[in-house]
Coordinates of C-alpha atoms in Angstrom, one line a residue:
M14 CA 81.6 93.9 70.6
S15 CA 82.8 91.7 73.3
M16 CA 85.9 90.4 73.5
F17 CA 88.7 87.4 75.7
L18 CA 91.3 90.5 76.8
D19 CA 94.4 89.3 78.0
Q20 CA 95.4 92.5 79.6
V21 CA 98.9 92.7 81.7
T22 CA 100.6 96.3 82.7
I23 CA 104.4 96.7 82.4
D24 CA 106.7 99.5 84.0
V25 CA 109.4 100.5 81.1
K26 CA 112.5 102.4 81.7
A27 CA 114.9 104.0 79.4
G28 CA 118.3 104.0 79.9
K29 CA 119.7 108.4 81.0
G30 CA 121.9 109.1 79.2
G31 CA 125.4 109.5 80.1
D32 CA 127.4 112.4 81.6
G33 CA 129.2 115.1 79.7
M34 CA 133.0 115.2 81.4
V35 CA 134.4 118.5 82.2
A36 CA 139.0 117.7 81.8
F37 CA 141.3 120.0 80.8
R38 CA 144.3 118.5 78.8
R39 CA 147.6 118.4 80.3
E40 CA 150.6 118.4 78.3
K41 CA 153.8 119.3 78.8
Y42 CA 154.6 122.3 76.4
V43 CA 151.0 123.6 76.5
P44 CA 150.4 126.4 79.1
D45 CA 146.6 126.3 79.2
G46 CA 146.2 122.3 77.4
G47 CA 142.3 123.1 76.4
P48 CA 139.2 121.6 77.3
A49 CA 139.1 117.6 76.8
G50 CA 135.8 116.4 78.5
G51 CA 133.7 114.0 76.1
D52 CA 130.1 113.5 75.0
G53 CA 128.0 110.7 77.6
G54 CA 126.9 108.5 75.6
K55 CA 122.7 107.5 74.8
G56 CA 120.1 105.3 77.4
G57 CA 119.1 102.7 76.1
S58 CA 115.3 103.0 74.8
V59 CA 113.0 100.3 75.2
V60 CA 111.4 99.2 71.9
L61 CA 108.9 96.0 71.8
V62 CA 108.7 94.0 69.2
V63 CA 106.7 91.1 67.8
D64 CA 106.8 87.7 67.4
E65 CA 104.9 85.7 65.2
G66 CA 105.9 82.4 67.9
L67 CA 103.7 84.0 71.1
R68 CA 100.4 83.7 71.3
T69 CA 99.7 84.9 74.5
L70 CA 100.6 87.5 77.0
M71 CA 101.4 85.1 79.5
D72 CA 105.8 85.8 79.9
F73 CA 104.0 88.9 81.1
R74 CA 102.9 87.8 84.1
F75 CA 106.0 87.2 85.9
N76 CA 107.8 89.9 84.7
R77 CA 107.0 92.9 84.0
H78 CA 109.7 96.0 84.9
F79 CA 111.5 96.2 81.6
R80 CA 114.9 99.3 81.5
A81 CA 117.0 100.2 79.2
Q82 CA 121.1 100.4 80.4
S83 CA 122.1 104.2 80.9
G84 CA 125.1 105.4 78.5
E85 CA 128.2 106.1 79.8
N86 CA 129.9 109.0 81.1
G87 CA 132.0 111.2 78.4
M88 CA 135.8 110.8 79.5
S89 CA 138.4 112.9 79.3
K90 CA 141.6 113.1 76.4
G91 CA 137.6 113.7 74.7
M92 CA 136.6 110.6 75.0
H93 CA 132.7 109.6 74.1
G94 CA 130.8 107.5 76.3
R95 CA 128.9 104.4 74.7
G96 CA 125.8 104.3 73.9
S97 CA 123.6 101.7 74.8
E98 CA 122.3 98.9 72.8
D99 CA 117.8 99.1 73.3
T100 CA 115.9 96.6 75.1
F101 CA 113.5 94.4 72.3
V102 CA 110.2 93.2 74.2
K103 CA 108.8 90.4 72.2
V104 CA 105.0 90.7 72.4
P105 CA 102.9 88.9 70.2
P106 CA 100.9 90.3 67.0
G107 CA 97.6 92.2 67.7
T108 CA 98.9 93.3 70.9
T109 CA 97.4 97.4 71.3
V110 CA 99.5 98.9 73.4
R111 CA 98.6 102.1 75.4
D112 CA 99.9 104.8 78.0
A113 CA 98.5 103.4 81.8
E114 CA 98.1 107.5 83.0
T115 CA 96.1 108.9 80.4
G116 CA 94.8 105.8 78.3
A117 CA 96.1 107.1 75.1
L118 CA 96.6 104.7 71.7
L119 CA 100.6 104.4 71.3
G120 CA 100.2 101.7 68.9
D121 CA 99.4 98.5 67.2
L122 CA 101.3 95.9 67.0
I123 CA 99.8 93.6 64.0
N124 CA 102.7 92.4 61.9
N125 CA 105.8 90.0 62.5
G126 CA 108.3 92.7 62.9
D127 CA 106.7 95.7 63.5
T128 CA 108.1 97.1 66.0
L129 CA 106.8 100.3 69.3
V130 CA 109.4 102.9 71.1
V131 CA 107.7 102.8 74.0
A132 CA 110.5 104.1 76.1
K133 CA 113.3 106.9 74.9
G134 CA 116.9 107.0 76.2
G135 CA 117.6 110.0 77.0
R136 CA 120.7 111.6 74.9
G137 CA 123.7 112.4 76.7
G138 CA 125.2 115.6 78.1
R139 CA 128.0 117.5 76.7
G140 CA 131.1 117.3 78.2
N141 CA 133.2 120.6 77.9
T142 CA 134.4 120.8 74.4
R143 CA 131.8 121.6 73.1
F144 CA 131.4 124.5 74.7
A145 CA 134.5 126.1 73.8
S146 CA 134.4 129.3 72.1
P147 CA 137.1 132.4 71.6
R148 CA 135.4 134.6 74.5
N149 CA 135.6 131.3 76.5
P150 CA 138.0 129.0 75.5
A151 CA 138.5 126.3 78.6
P152 CA 135.2 126.0 79.8
E153 CA 134.0 124.7 83.1
L154 CA 130.8 123.4 81.7
A155 CA 129.1 120.5 81.0
E156 CA 125.6 118.8 80.9
N157 CA 124.4 115.7 83.0
G158 CA 122.5 113.4 80.0
E159 CA 119.1 113.1 79.8
P160 CA 116.8 110.9 82.2
G161 CA 115.0 108.3 80.3
Q162 CA 111.4 108.0 80.3
E163 CA 109.8 106.3 81.8
R164 CA 105.9 105.2 82.0
K165 CA 103.7 102.3 82.6
I166 CA 102.2 101.1 79.3
E167 CA 99.5 98.4 78.9
L168 CA 99.3 95.9 76.7
E169 CA 96.1 94.7 75.7
L170 CA 95.3 91.0 73.0
K171 CA 92.4 89.8 72.1
V172 CA 92.8 86.2 72.4
L173 CA 91.3 83.4 69.7
A174 CA 91.3 79.9 71.3
D175 CA 93.7 78.0 69.3
V176 CA 91.6 73.9 71.4
G177 CA 87.8 74.2 72.3
L178 CA 87.0 71.6 74.9
V179 CA 84.1 69.0 74.0
G180 CA 82.1 66.8 76.2
F181 CA 79.1 66.6 78.3
P182 CA 78.8 68.8 81.5
S183 CA 79.8 66.5 83.7
V184 CA 82.9 64.8 82.2
G185 CA 85.2 67.1 83.5
K186 CA 86.5 69.5 81.4
S187 CA 86.7 72.9 83.9
T188 CA 88.2 70.7 86.4
L189 CA 90.8 70.1 83.6
L190 CA 90.9 73.4 82.3
S191 CA 91.4 74.7 85.5
I192 CA 94.2 72.6 85.7
I193 CA 96.2 73.5 83.4
S194 CA 95.4 76.8 82.7
S195 CA 97.3 79.9 84.9
A196 CA 96.1 83.1 83.4
R197 CA 91.7 83.8 83.5
P198 CA 92.1 86.4 81.2
K199 CA 89.6 88.8 82.0
I200 CA 85.4 88.2 80.0
G201 CA 83.0 89.8 78.0
A202 CA 79.8 89.3 79.8
Y203 CA 77.8 87.5 76.7
H204 CA 75.1 88.7 76.8
F205 CA 73.4 85.6 74.8
T206 CA 73.1 83.3 76.6
T207 CA 73.9 82.3 80.2
L208 CA 77.0 80.4 79.3
V209 CA 80.3 82.2 79.8
P210 CA 83.1 80.3 77.8
N211 CA 85.5 78.8 79.9
L212 CA 89.1 80.6 78.6
G213 CA 92.4 79.5 79.7
M214 CA 96.5 79.9 78.8
V215 CA 98.1 76.6 78.6
T216 CA 102.1 76.7 79.0
T217 CA 103.6 73.9 78.5
S218 CA 106.9 72.5 79.7
D219 CA 108.4 73.7 77.0
Q220 CA 107.2 76.8 77.6
R221 CA 104.9 76.2 74.7
S222 CA 101.8 78.5 74.7
F223 CA 98.2 77.9 73.1
V224 CA 94.4 79.3 74.4
V225 CA 91.9 77.0 75.5
A226 CA 88.2 77.7 75.2
D227 CA 85.8 75.3 76.1
L228 CA 83.4 75.3 74.3
P229 CA 79.7 74.8 76.2
G230 CA 77.0 75.7 75.5
L231 CA 78.0 73.7 71.8
I232 CA 75.2 70.7 73.4
E233 CA 73.4 72.6 75.8
G234 CA 72.4 76.2 74.1
A235 CA 72.2 75.0 70.3
S236 CA 70.2 72.4 70.1
Q237 CA 67.5 74.5 71.5
G238 CA 68.2 77.5 69.4
V239 CA 69.7 79.2 71.9
G240 CA 71.8 81.8 69.8
L241 CA 75.6 82.5 70.8
G242 CA 76.1 85.4 69.4
T243 CA 78.6 84.9 66.3
Q244 CA 81.6 86.7 68.5
F245 CA 81.2 83.1 70.2
L246 CA 81.0 80.6 66.9
R247 CA 83.7 82.6 66.0
H248 CA 85.4 81.3 68.8
I249 CA 84.6 78.0 68.4
E250 CA 85.5 78.5 64.1
R251 CA 88.8 80.0 65.5
T252 CA 89.9 76.7 66.9
R253 CA 91.9 74.4 65.3
V254 CA 92.2 71.6 67.2
I255 CA 89.5 69.8 69.7
L256 CA 90.2 67.9 72.4
H257 CA 86.6 65.1 72.8
V258 CA 86.5 64.6 76.7
I259 CA 85.0 62.1 77.5
D260 CA 83.9 60.4 81.2
M261 CA 85.0 56.7 81.0
S262 CA 83.9 56.0 84.3
G263 CA 80.8 55.1 83.0
M264 CA 79.7 56.9 86.0
E265 CA 75.7 57.8 85.9
G266 CA 74.7 54.2 83.8
R267 CA 76.4 56.4 79.9
D268 CA 78.3 54.8 77.1
P269 CA 81.2 56.7 76.8
Y270 CA 81.2 55.6 73.3
E271 CA 77.4 56.7 72.7
D272 CA 78.1 59.5 73.9
Y273 CA 80.9 60.6 71.4
L274 CA 79.0 59.2 68.4
A275 CA 76.4 61.8 70.2
I276 CA 78.7 65.0 70.6
N277 CA 80.4 64.4 66.9
K278 CA 77.1 64.4 66.0
E279 CA 76.7 67.5 67.2
L280 CA 79.5 69.0 66.2
G281 CA 78.2 68.3 63.0
E282 CA 74.8 69.4 63.1
H283 CA 76.2 72.8 63.6
N284 CA 77.7 72.6 60.0
L285 CA 81.0 74.8 62.1
R286 CA 82.9 72.4 59.5
L287 CA 84.5 71.1 63.0
L288 CA 84.7 67.6 62.2
E289 CA 87.3 68.8 59.9
R290 CA 88.8 69.8 62.4
P291 CA 91.7 67.2 64.2
Q292 CA 90.8 65.4 67.6
I293 CA 92.2 64.3 70.3
I294 CA 90.0 61.6 72.7
V295 CA 91.0 62.9 76.6
A296 CA 89.5 59.6 78.4
N297 CA 88.9 61.2 81.2
K298 CA 88.2 59.9 85.0
M299 CA 90.9 57.3 84.6
D300 CA 91.0 56.7 88.3
M301 CA 87.6 55.4 89.0
P302 CA 87.1 51.8 89.0
D303 CA 85.9 50.6 86.3
S304 CA 87.7 53.0 83.4
E305 CA 90.2 50.5 82.7
E306 CA 87.7 48.0 81.5
N307 CA 85.4 50.7 79.6
L308 CA 88.0 52.4 78.0
A309 CA 89.5 48.7 76.7
K310 CA 85.3 48.4 75.2
F311 CA 85.7 51.6 73.9
K312 CA 89.0 51.5 72.1
A313 CA 87.2 47.7 70.6
E314 CA 84.1 50.1 69.6
L315 CA 86.2 52.8 67.9
A316 CA 88.0 50.3 66.0
K317 CA 85.2 48.6 64.6
E318 CA 83.4 51.7 63.1
K319 CA 86.6 52.3 61.3
T320 CA 84.9 53.2 58.6
D321 CA 82.9 55.5 60.1
E322 CA 83.8 59.4 59.1
F323 CA 85.2 59.8 62.4
A324 CA 87.4 56.7 63.2
D325 CA 90.7 57.7 61.7
D326 CA 93.7 56.0 64.1
L327 CA 92.6 58.7 66.9
P328 CA 94.7 59.5 69.4
I329 CA 93.8 58.5 72.7
F330 CA 94.7 60.3 76.5
P331 CA 93.8 58.5 79.5
I332 CA 94.1 60.9 81.8
S333 CA 92.7 61.4 85.4
A334 CA 92.6 65.4 86.0
V335 CA 92.0 64.5 89.8
T336 CA 95.6 63.1 89.8
R337 CA 96.5 65.3 87.7
K338 CA 97.8 61.7 85.6
G339 CA 98.8 61.3 82.1
I340 CA 98.3 65.4 81.2
E341 CA 101.7 66.6 80.2
P342 CA 101.5 63.8 77.5
L343 CA 98.6 65.4 76.9
L344 CA 99.2 69.0 76.7
N345 CA 102.7 68.0 74.6
A346 CA 100.5 65.8 71.8
T347 CA 98.6 68.6 71.7
A348 CA 101.0 71.9 71.5
D349 CA 102.0 69.6 68.9
L350 CA 99.0 68.7 66.8
L351 CA 98.6 73.1 67.0
E352 CA 101.8 73.5 65.0
T353 CA 100.8 71.1 62.1
T354 CA 97.7 72.3 61.3
P355 CA 97.6 75.3 59.9
A356 CA 94.1 78.0 60.5
F357 CA 91.1 77.6 59.1
P358 CA 89.8 79.3 56.1
L359 CA 86.5 80.8 57.4
Y360 CA 83.7 81.8 55.4
E361 CA 85.1 85.3 56.3
D362 CA 87.2 86.6 58.2
E363 CA 87.7 89.4 60.7
E364 CA 90.1 92.5 58.5
V365 CA 92.7 93.1 60.0
E366 CA 93.2 97.0 60.7
E367 CA 96.6 98.6 59.3
A368 CA 99.8 99.3 61.8
V369 CA 99.3 102.4 63.3
H370 CA 101.7 104.3 64.9
Y371 CA 101.0 107.3 67.2
G372 CA 103.0 110.2 67.6
F373 CA 103.1 112.0 71.0
T374 CA 102.1 115.6 71.5
S375 CA 102.6 117.1 74.5
D376 CA 100.6 120.3 75.6
E377 CA 102.2 120.6 78.8
P378 CA 103.8 124.1 79.8
E379 CA 107.1 124.0 80.2
F380 CA 106.7 125.6 83.9
V381 CA 105.0 125.4 86.4
V382 CA 105.4 128.5 89.4
D383 CA 103.6 127.8 92.6
R384 CA 103.9 129.1 96.2
E385 CA 104.4 126.8 99.3
P386 CA 102.7 128.4 102.8
D387 CA 106.3 129.6 103.6
A388 CA 106.1 131.6 100.7
T389 CA 109.0 129.5 99.4
W390 CA 108.8 129.9 95.1
V391 CA 108.1 126.0 94.1
L392 CA 109.0 126.1 89.9
S393 CA 107.6 122.7 88.0
G394 CA 107.0 120.7 84.9
A395 CA 108.0 118.6 82.6
K396 CA 110.7 120.5 80.7
L397 CA 112.3 122.6 83.6
E398 CA 112.9 119.5 84.9
K399 CA 114.0 117.6 82.6
L400 CA 116.8 120.5 81.9
F401 CA 117.8 121.0 85.4
Q402 CA 118.3 117.1 85.7
M403 CA 121.0 117.5 82.9
T404 CA 122.6 120.0 85.0
N405 CA 125.7 119.7 86.8
F406 CA 126.2 122.0 89.9
D407 CA 129.2 121.2 90.8
H408 CA 130.5 123.5 88.4
E409 CA 129.3 127.6 89.0
E410 CA 129.7 128.2 84.8
T411 CA 127.4 125.2 84.5
V412 CA 124.8 126.8 87.0
M413 CA 124.9 130.4 85.6
R414 CA 124.4 128.5 82.2
F415 CA 121.6 127.0 83.7
A416 CA 120.7 130.0 85.7
R417 CA 120.1 132.1 81.5
Q418 CA 118.5 129.0 80.1
L419 CA 115.7 129.8 83.1
R420 CA 115.8 133.0 81.7
A421 CA 115.6 133.1 78.3
M422 CA 112.2 130.1 79.0
G423 CA 110.7 133.0 81.0
V424 CA 110.8 131.8 84.2
D425 CA 112.2 135.5 86.0
E426 CA 109.1 137.4 84.5
A427 CA 106.5 134.8 85.5
L428 CA 107.9 135.0 89.4
R429 CA 107.7 138.6 89.0
A430 CA 104.7 138.5 87.7
R431 CA 103.5 136.6 90.5
G432 CA 104.9 138.8 93.2
A433 CA 108.6 137.6 93.6
K434 CA 110.7 140.0 95.7
D435 CA 114.3 140.1 95.4
G436 CA 116.1 137.2 97.8
D437 CA 113.0 135.1 97.6
I438 CA 113.8 132.1 97.8
V439 CA 112.8 129.4 94.3
R440 CA 113.1 125.8 95.1
I441 CA 113.2 123.1 92.2
G442 CA 113.1 119.4 92.7
N443 CA 115.3 119.3 96.2
F444 CA 117.6 122.5 95.0
E445 CA 117.2 126.3 96.1
F446 CA 118.5 129.6 95.1
E447 CA 117.2 133.4 95.9
F448 CA 115.5 135.0 93.4
V449 CA 117.8 137.9 92.3
E450 CA 116.3 141.0 90.5

């Protein structure tokens, strides 16, 4: 099923945990004050949250990087660092979230207020207070904070139009659409007709956004029985406000009022209950010589037909798409009207899937051993690198602890199995040490 997708890739980075502290008490009458280093605070996470006021992913066009603050480092006197607040990023309802590298589905955010943690903050490193034991009452041992998760994620929103543009082909709908909208979402190819619906995301000067679809094919396709796929009809049914664009210049010997009636008749024949939608008449091409006169005539005709089913005081906005005159008031009026027009109950509304949240399972090995051409052994792997980043190499004891952790993970055995000899160089990141049997 083809769909309009509004799609954006963003970078998220959670805060790293604060580093633990190595410190000792220096008290007047206590000979060797015990350990007094506090723990680091936890780093903030990046969390997506659904805000039902948003209709598009427009906001992400300008800001694609979201990072949470790191936790505070531990301090002396056993004081712990403060944890950081999470960073909340608002997304519209119906947003699907994927990991951009792996394509794994991270979750579907459907209902207002739903949240999804997309990058988890690192935990704080433990200070030396935590490592004291009867055997080692004054450890010079502390951890660095855990790095925050960092990843690229892809947000995808299936877009349904709020506003439909109707009017004859030559009235300037596409010019109008190109002027008022900035985003060009990806559009699936419609196999049933050559007409690709034009879709644009519009943001008003006061930052309200909505989606406008040019509804071609109502006139050109439908009356000749070209099947417009249900997908496209659904877009039309979804629109809550109709912008009826009329060429007021009367250039090609056409009568604007006749055009207006013809299109409304067409809308009525579609039986999509489109005439129930509030309409705004957009009097376009007002920069042309005869337009003012034609507009006056049009208004008079409209008033005369007051009894007619269409003509309830219809708002008329004179504009010129070419000179951009009158565009802003039109957009603001459209946004106002959208706010007061409820969604129309369709014959069968799409079924909304329940929100699904997916856990992550990582099948990565804890570490990988490689051999460089110069015979250096290189260790890598997510778990190993995390331990490395959490090791504070300023303190001998902490380094010894790191060596014990590697041994416990089986790194020594793996190196030996691959033929590492006493005195070989082993590298992790930019840190080198000797392999000791």
